[in-house]
Coordinates of C-alpha atoms in Angstrom, one line a residue:
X1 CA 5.8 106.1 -23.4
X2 CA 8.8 104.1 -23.8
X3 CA 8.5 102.9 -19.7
X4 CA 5.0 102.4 -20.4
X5 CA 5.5 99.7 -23.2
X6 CA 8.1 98.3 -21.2
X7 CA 6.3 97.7 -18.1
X8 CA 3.1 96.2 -20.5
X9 CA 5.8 94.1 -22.2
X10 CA 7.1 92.8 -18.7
X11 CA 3.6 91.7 -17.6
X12 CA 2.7 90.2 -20.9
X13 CA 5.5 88.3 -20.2
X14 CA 5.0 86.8 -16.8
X15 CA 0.8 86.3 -18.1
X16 CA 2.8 84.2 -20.7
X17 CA 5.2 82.3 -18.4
X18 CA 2.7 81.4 -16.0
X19 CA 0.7 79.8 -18.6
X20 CA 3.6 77.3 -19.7
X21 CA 4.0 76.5 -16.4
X22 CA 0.5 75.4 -15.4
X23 CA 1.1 73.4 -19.0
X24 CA 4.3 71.9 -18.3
X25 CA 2.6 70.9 -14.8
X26 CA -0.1 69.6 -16.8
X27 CA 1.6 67.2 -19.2
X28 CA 4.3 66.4 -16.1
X29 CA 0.9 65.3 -13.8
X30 CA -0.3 62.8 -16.4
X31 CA 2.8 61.2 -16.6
X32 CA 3.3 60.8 -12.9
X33 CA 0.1 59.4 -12.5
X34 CA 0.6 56.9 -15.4
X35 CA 3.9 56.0 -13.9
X36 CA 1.8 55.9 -10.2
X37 CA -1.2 53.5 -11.9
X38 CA 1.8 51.4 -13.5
X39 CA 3.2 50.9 -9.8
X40 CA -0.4 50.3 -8.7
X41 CA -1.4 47.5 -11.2
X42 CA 1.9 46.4 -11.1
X43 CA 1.3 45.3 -7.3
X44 CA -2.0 43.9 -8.5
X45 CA -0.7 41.8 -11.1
X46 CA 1.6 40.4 -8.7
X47 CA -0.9 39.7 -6.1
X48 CA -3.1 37.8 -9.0
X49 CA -0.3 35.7 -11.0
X50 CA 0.5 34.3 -6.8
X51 CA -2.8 33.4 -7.1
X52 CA -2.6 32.0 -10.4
X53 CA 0.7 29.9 -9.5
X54 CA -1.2 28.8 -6.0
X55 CA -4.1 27.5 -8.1
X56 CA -1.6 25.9 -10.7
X57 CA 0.5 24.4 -8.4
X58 CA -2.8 22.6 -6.5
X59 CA -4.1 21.6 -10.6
X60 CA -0.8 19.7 -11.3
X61 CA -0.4 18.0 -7.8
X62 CA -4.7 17.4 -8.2
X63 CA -4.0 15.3 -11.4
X64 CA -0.5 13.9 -10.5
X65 CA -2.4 11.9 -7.7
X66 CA -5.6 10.9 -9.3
X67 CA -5.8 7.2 -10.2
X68 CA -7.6 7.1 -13.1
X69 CA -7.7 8.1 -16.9
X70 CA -6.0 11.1 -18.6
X71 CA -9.8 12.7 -19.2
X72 CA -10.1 11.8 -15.1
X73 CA -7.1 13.5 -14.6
X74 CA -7.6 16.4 -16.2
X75 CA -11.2 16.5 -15.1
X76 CA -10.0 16.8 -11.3
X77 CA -7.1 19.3 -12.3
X78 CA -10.1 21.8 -13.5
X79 CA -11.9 21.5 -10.3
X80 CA -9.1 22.2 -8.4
X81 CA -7.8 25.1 -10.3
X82 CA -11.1 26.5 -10.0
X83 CA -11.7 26.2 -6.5
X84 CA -8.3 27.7 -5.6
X85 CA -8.4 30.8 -7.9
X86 CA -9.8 33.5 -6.4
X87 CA -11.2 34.9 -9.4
X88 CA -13.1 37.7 -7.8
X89 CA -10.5 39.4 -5.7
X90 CA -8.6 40.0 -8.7
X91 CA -10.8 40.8 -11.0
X92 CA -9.6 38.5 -13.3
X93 CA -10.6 37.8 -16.7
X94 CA -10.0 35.5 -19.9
X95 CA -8.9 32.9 -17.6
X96 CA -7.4 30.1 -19.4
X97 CA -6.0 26.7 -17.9
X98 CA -4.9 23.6 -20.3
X99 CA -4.3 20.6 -18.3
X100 CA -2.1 18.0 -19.5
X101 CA -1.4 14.6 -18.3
X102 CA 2.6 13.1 -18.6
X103 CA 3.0 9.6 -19.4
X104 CA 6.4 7.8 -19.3
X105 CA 6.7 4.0 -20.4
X106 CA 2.9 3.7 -21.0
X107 CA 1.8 4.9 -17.0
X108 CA 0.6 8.0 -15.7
X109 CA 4.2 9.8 -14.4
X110 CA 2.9 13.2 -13.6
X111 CA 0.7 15.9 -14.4
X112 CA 1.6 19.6 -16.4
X113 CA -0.5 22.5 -15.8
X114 CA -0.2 26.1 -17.8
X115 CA -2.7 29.2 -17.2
X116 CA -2.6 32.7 -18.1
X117 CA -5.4 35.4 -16.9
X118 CA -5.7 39.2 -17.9
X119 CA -6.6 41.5 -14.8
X120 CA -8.3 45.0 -15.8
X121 CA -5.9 48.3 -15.1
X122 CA -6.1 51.1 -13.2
X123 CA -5.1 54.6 -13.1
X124 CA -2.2 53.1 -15.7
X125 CA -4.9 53.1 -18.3
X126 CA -4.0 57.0 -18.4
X127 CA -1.3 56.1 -20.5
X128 CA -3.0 53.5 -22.7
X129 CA -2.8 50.2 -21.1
X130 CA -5.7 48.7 -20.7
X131 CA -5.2 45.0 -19.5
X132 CA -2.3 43.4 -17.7
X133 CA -2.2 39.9 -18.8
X134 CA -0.2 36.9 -16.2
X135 CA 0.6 33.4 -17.1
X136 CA 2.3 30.7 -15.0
X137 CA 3.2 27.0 -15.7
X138 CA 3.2 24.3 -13.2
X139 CA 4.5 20.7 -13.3
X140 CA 3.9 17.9 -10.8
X141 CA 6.0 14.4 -11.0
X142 CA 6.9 11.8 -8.7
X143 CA 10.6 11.4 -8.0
X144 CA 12.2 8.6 -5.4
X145 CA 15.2 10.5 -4.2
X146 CA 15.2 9.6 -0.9
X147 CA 16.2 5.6 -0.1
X148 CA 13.0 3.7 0.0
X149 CA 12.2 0.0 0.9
X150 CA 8.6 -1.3 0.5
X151 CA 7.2 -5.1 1.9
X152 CA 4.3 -6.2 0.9
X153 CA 2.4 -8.5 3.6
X154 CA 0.4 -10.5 1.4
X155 CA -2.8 -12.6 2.3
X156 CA -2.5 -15.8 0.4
X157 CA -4.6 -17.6 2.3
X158 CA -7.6 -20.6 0.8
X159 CA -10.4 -17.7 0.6
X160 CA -8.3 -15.9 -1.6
X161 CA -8.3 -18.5 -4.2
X162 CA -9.3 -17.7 -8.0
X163 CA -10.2 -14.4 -9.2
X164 CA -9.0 -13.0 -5.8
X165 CA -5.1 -14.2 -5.9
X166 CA -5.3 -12.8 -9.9
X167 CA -6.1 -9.7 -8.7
X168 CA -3.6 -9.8 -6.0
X169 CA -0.5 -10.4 -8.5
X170 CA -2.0 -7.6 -11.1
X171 CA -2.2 -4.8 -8.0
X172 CA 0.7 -5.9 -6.8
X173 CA 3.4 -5.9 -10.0
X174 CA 1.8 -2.7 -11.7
X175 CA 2.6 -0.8 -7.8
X176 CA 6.0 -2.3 -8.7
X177 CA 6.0 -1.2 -11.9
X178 CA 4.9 2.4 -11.5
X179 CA 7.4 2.3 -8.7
X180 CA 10.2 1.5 -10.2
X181 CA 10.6 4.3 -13.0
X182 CA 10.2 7.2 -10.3
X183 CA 13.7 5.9 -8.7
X184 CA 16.8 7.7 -10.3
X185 CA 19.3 5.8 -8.5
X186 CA 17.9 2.0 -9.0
X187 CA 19.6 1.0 -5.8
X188 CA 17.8 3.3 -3.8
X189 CA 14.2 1.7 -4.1
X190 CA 13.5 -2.1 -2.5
X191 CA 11.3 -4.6 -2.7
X192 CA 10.2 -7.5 -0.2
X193 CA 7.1 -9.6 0.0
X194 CA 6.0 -11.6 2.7
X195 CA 3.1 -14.3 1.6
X196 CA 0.8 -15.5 4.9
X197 CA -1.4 -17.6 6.1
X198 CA -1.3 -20.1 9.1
X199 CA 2.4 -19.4 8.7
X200 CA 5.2 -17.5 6.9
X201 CA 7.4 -19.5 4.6
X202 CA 11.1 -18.2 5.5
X203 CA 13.0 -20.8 3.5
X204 CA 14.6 -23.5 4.4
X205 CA 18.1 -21.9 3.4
X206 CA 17.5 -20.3 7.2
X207 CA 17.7 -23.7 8.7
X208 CA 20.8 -23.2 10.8
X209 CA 20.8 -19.6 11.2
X210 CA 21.2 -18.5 15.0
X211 CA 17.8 -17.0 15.3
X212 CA 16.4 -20.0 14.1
X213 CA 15.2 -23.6 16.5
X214 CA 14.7 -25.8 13.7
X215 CA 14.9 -29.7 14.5
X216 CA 17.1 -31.5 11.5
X217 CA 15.2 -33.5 8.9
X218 CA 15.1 -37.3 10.1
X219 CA 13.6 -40.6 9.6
X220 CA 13.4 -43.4 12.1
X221 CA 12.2 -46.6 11.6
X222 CA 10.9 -48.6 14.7
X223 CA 9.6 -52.5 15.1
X224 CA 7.0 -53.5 17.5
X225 CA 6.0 -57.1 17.9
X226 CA 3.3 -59.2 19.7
X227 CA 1.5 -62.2 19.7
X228 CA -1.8 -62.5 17.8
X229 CA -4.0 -65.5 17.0
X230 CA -4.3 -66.1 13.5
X231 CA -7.1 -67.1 11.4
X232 CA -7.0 -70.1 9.7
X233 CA -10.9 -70.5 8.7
X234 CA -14.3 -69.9 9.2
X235 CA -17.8 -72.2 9.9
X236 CA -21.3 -71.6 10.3
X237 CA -22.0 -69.5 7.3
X238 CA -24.9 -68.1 6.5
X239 CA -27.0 -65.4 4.6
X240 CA -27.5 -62.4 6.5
X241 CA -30.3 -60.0 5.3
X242 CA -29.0 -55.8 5.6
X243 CA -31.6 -53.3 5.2
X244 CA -31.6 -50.8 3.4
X245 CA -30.0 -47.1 4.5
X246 CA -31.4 -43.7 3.7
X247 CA -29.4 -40.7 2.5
X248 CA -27.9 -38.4 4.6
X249 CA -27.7 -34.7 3.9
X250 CA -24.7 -32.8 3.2
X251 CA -23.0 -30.7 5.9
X252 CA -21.3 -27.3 5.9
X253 CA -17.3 -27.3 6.3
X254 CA -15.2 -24.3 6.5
X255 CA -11.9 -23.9 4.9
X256 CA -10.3 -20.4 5.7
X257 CA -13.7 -19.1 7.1
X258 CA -15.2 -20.1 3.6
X259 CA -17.9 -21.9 4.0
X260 CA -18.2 -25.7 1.7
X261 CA -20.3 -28.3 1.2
X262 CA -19.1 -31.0 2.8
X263 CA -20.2 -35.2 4.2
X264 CA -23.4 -36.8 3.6
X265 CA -24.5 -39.9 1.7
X266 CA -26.3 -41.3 -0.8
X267 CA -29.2 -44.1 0.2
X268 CA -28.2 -47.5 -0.4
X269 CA -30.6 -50.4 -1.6
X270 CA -30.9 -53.7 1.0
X271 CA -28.4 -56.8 0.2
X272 CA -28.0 -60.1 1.7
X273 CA -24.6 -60.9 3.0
X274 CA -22.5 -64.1 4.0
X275 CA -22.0 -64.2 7.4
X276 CA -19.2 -66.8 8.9
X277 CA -17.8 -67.3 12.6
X278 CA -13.9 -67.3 12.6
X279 CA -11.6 -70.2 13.2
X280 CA -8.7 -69.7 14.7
X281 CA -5.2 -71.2 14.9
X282 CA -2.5 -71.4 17.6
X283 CA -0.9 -67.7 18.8
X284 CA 1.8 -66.2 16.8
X285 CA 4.5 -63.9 16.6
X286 CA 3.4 -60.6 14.5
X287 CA 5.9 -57.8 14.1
X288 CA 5.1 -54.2 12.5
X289 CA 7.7 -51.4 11.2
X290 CA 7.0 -48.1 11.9
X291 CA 8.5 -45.3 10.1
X292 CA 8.7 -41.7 11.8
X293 CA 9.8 -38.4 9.3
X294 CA 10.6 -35.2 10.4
X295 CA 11.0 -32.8 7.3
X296 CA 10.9 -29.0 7.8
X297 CA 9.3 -26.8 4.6
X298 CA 10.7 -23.7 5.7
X299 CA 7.3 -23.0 8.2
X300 CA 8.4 -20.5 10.9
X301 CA 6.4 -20.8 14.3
X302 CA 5.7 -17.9 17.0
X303 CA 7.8 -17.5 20.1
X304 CA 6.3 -17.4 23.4
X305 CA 3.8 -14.0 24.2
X306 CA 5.1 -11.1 24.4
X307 CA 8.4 -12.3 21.7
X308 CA 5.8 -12.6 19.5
X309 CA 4.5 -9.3 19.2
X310 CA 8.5 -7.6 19.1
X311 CA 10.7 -7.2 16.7
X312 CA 13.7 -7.9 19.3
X313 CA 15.4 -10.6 21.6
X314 CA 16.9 -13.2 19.2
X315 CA 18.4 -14.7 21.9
X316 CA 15.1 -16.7 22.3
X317 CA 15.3 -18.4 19.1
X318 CA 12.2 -18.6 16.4
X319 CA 10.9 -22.1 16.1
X320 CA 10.6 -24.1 13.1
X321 CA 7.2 -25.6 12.6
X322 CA 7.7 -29.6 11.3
X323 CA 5.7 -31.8 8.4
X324 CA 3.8 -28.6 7.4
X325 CA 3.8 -27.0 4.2
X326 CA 3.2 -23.3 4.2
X327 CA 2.9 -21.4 0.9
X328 CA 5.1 -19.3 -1.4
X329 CA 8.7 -18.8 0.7
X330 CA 9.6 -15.0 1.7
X331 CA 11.6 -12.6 -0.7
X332 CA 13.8 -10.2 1.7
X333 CA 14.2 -6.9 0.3
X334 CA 15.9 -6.4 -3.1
X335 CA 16.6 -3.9 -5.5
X336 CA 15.5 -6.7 -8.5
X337 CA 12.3 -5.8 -9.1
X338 CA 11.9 -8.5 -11.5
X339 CA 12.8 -10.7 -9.3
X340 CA 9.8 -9.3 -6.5
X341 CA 7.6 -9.8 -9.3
X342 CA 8.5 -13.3 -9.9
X343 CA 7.7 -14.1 -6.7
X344 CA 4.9 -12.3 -6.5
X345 CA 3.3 -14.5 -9.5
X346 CA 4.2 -17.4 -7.9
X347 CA 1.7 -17.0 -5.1
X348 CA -0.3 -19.8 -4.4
X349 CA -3.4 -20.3 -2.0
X350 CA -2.4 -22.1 1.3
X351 CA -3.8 -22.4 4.5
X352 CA -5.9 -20.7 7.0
X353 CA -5.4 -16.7 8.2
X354 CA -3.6 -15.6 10.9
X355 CA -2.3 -12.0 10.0
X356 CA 0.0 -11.7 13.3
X357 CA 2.4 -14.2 10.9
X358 CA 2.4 -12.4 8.4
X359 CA 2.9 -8.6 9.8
X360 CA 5.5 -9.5 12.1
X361 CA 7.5 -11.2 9.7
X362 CA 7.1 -7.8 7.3
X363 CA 8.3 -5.9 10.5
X364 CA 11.4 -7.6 10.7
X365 CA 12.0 -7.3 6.7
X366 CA 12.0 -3.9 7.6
X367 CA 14.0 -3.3 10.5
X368 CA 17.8 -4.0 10.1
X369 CA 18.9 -6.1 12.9
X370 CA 18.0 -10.1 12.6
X371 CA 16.2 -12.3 11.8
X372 CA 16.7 -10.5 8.0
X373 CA 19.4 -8.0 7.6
X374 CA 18.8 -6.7 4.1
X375 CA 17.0 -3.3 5.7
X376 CA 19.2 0.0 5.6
X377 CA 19.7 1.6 9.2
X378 CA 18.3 5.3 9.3
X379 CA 20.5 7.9 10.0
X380 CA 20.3 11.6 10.1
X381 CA 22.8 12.2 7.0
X382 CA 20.9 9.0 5.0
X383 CA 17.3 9.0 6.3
X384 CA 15.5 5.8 4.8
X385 CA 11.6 5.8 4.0
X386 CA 10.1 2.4 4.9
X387 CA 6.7 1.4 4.0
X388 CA 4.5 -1.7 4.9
X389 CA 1.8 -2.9 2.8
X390 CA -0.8 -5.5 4.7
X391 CA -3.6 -6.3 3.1
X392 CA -6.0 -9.2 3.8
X393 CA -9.4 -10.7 2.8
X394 CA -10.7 -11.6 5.8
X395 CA -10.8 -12.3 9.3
X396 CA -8.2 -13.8 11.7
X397 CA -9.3 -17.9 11.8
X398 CA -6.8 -19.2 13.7
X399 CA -4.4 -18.3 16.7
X400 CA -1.3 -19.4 18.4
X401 CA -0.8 -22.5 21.1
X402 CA 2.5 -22.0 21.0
X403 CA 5.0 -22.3 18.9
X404 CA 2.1 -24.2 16.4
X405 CA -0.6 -21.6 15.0
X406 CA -3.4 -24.2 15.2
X407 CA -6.1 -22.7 17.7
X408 CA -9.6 -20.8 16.9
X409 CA -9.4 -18.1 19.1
X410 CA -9.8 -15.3 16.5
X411 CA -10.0 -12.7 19.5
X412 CA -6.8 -13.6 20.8
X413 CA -5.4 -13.0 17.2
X414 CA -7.0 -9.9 16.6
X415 CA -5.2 -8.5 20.0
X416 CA -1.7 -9.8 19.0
X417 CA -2.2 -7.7 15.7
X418 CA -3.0 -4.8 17.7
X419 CA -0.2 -4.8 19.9
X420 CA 2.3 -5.4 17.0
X421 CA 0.9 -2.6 14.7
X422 CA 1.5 -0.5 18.2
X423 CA 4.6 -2.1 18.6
X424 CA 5.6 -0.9 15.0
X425 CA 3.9 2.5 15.8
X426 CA 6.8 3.1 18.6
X427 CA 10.0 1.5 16.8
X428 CA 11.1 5.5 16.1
X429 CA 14.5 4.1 14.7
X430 CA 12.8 2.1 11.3
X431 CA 9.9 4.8 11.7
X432 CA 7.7 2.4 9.5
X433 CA 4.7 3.8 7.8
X434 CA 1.4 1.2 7.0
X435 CA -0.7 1.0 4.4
X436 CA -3.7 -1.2 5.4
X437 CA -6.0 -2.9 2.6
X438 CA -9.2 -4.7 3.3
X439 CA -9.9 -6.8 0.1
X440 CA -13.8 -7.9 0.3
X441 CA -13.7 -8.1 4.1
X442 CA -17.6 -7.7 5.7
X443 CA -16.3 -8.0 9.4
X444 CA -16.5 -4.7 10.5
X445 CA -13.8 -5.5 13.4
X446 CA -11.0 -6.2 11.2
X447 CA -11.9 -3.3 9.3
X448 CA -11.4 -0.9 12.3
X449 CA -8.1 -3.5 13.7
X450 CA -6.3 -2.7 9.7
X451 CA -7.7 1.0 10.2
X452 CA -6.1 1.5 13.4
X453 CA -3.2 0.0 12.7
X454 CA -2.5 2.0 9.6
X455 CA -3.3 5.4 11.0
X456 CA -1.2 5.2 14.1
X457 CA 2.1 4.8 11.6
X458 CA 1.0 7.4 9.7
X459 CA -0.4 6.0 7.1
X460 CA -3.8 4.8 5.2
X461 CA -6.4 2.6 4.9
X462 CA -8.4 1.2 2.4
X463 CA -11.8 -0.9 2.2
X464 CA -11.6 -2.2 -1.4
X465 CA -14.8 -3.8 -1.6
X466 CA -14.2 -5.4 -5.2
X467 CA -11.5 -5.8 -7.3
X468 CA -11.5 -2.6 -9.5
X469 CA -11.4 -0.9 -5.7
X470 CA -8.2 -3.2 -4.9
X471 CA -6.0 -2.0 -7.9
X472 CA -6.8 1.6 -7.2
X473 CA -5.9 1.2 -3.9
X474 CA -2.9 -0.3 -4.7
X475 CA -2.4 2.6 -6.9
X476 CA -3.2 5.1 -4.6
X477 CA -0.9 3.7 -2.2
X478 CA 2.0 3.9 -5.0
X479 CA 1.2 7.7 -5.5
X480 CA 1.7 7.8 -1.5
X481 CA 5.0 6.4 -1.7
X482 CA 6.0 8.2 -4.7
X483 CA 7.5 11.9 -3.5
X484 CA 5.6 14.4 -5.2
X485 CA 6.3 17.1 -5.8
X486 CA 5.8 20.3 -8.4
X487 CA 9.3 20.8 -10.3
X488 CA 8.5 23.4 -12.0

């Protein structure tokens, strides 16, 4: 009996053992699969917050570029975000995004982004989690780290008179202004402008620089004399009956391509007039003083073709143009933004357009060699970013006959410009990016000639069509130059 309960107690026993195995097995399965389903969502949730910070990241740089209002900002953020989160492959739900726009010294400075998203779990939910939420922040601001020297080419030509020229000087000094803020060392950002019309005002503190073939100011006085019979009287006068005149209309005259009324008369009434037949005395001596002036206004002329499409060859002086006056002088480049503005308010309507003037001249602003020297040199340890600005508002009216600017032949104009934007396109040491900026042009061929030009550099162009267009391209342009990027 005794071996009997024994043997009963001994399987009993291993009955009893088994079951706290298959228990232990039990409670140890539920565990590893939690800890499998963590691992599982885990990877998930990683997958969806790179999403998240992708869509963030696009949101922040979205609203940091917009020109516009905070609401327009934030409005093109959203959109972004959306389009960019891929909301379905994740499963993701309570989304939430809260754009918000930075301002620094009253101006749009950059653009802040934060969004958070819960994803639904897996086999983790075993042990009691249900949702795994992720969040990311972004934040996009402009930052000039990198040396950077702007010219503005700048069309102050007779069309641009009035509410045209006002607009100019607005676009012009708030890009200057929203510039200026974004550079944390102050001597790293520069400023030149180069006004144009028929010609480029270089100053005449450049009179005896060795680039420059400019004649000195002079007078000279000459006397010619010959002999003339003089009239002493008159005889058989009479009353001499004029008829009347009609009027005569009014013509058109064109100033800058902008079209004026101009001549014509007004109809005069008939009069009677005294008539007489001179007398005349013996010959004598009449002498006449002539005086000659030669003044130079700081006018530049164009070298001989192909000098005047190349920023090069010195040797072959740049003539001065005489007794012509020529708009608002040149600023070479300077860290003094003040001072660019200055100048830039002091622009004043002159002359007729001829845009090879004025882009050549912002070339060499640019480019560090003479004529101007106030450029950086680009080097691999101190690269330099260098930006040209041309904008006009309208089409080329007049053309060179050497060194004078003072033919019609806008075709020949337009092909200079197009050889010295190509020009500009090759110089690989200044590496010069354009910004192109029709101002209420309707010729559709300079359109296409500041397109061209602009996207063989690199760069853009814009067709502002009215003035709200011109400062947002002038904006646009600033947010170009500006380096952003997303800092956090």
């Amino acid at each position: 009996m005794g071996h009997q309960k024994l043997s009963t107690l001994t399987r009993r026993f291993a009955r009893d053992r088994r079951g706290h195995v298959a228990m232990i097995f039990a409670l140890s399965s539920v565990g590893l699969i939690g800890v499998t389903g963590l691992a599982v969502d885990y990877a998930r949730g990683a997958q969806a917050k790179s999403s998240l910070v992708l869509a963030a990241d696009s949101a922040a740089l979205a609203g940091a570029r917009l020109v516009g209002t905070a609401a327009e900002r934030e409005e093109a953020a959203k959109q972004v975000f959306e389009a960019n989160l891929n909301q379905s492959e994740h499963d993701l739900t309570k989304i939430s995004m809260k754009p918000e726009n930075i301002v620094k010294d009253g101006r749009n400075y950059g653009f802040r982004v934060t969004a958070s998203a819960d994803i639904p779990t897996t086999m983790s939910r075993i042990l009691g989690h249900q949702e795994l939420g992720v969040s990311t922040f972004a934040e996009a601001i402009g930052v000039l780290n990198t040396p950077t020297e702007v010219v503005l080419a700048l069309d102050t030509t007779f069309s641009m008179t009035g509410w045209k020229i006002a607009t100019l000087k607005d676009a012009a000094s708030k890009l200057i202004d929203d510039l200026k803020p974004l550079a944390l060392d102050p001597d790293k950002l520069k400023f030149g402008i180069v006004p144009f019309g028929q010609y480029v005002n270089i100053g005449v503190s450049n009179r005896n620089q060795p680039w420059a073939n400019v004649a000195p100011d002079s007078s000279t006085t000459t006397t010619s004399c010959k002999m003339e019979k003089q009239v002493i009287g008159s005889t058989n006068c009479q009353q001499v009956w004029v008829p009347p005149q009609p009027a005569t209309p009014p013509g058109t005259c064109y100033n800058d391509g902008v079209p004026y009324t101009c001549g014509g008369s007004a109809a005069k009434a008939g009069y009677f007039q005294t008539k007489c037949d001179p007398v005349y005395g013996p010959d004598q001596e009449v002498c006449k003083t002539k005086t000659t002036t030669l003044k130079w206004n700081g006018c530049a002329g164009s070298r001989n073709y192909p000098l005047n499409t190349l920023d090069g060859s010195y040797g072959t002086r740049i003539p001065g143009i005489m007794n012509i006056t020529c708009g608002t002088e040149i600023l070479d480049l300077t860290t003094n933004s003040n001072l660019a503005k200055t100048r830039i308010q002091a622009l004043t309507p002159n002359g007729e357009t001829y845009i090879p003037a004025g882009l050549i001249w912002a070339w060499r602003m640019l480019s560090p060699q003479a004529p101007l020297s106030n450029a950086a040199t680009r080097t691999t340890a101190e690269p330099v970013r260098k930006f040209l600005i041309l904008m006009t508002d309208g089409l080329n009216t007049k053309s060179p006959n050497y060194p004078m600017h003072s033919g019609s032949n806008g075709a020949l104009s337009n092909q200079l410009v197009k050889e010295i934007c190509k020009n500009i396109s090759k110089d690989t040491a200044n590496a010069i990016t354009i910004f192109s900026v029709a101002f209420d042009v309707s010729d559709v061929p300079t359109k296409e000639l500041l397109k061209t030009c602009a996207l063989d550099t690199g760069g853009q162009f814009f067709d502002a069509r009215n003035a709200a267009e011109f400062l947002a391209a002038f904006s646009k342009i600033g947010l170009n130059i500006s380096e952003l990027r997303v800092t956090k």
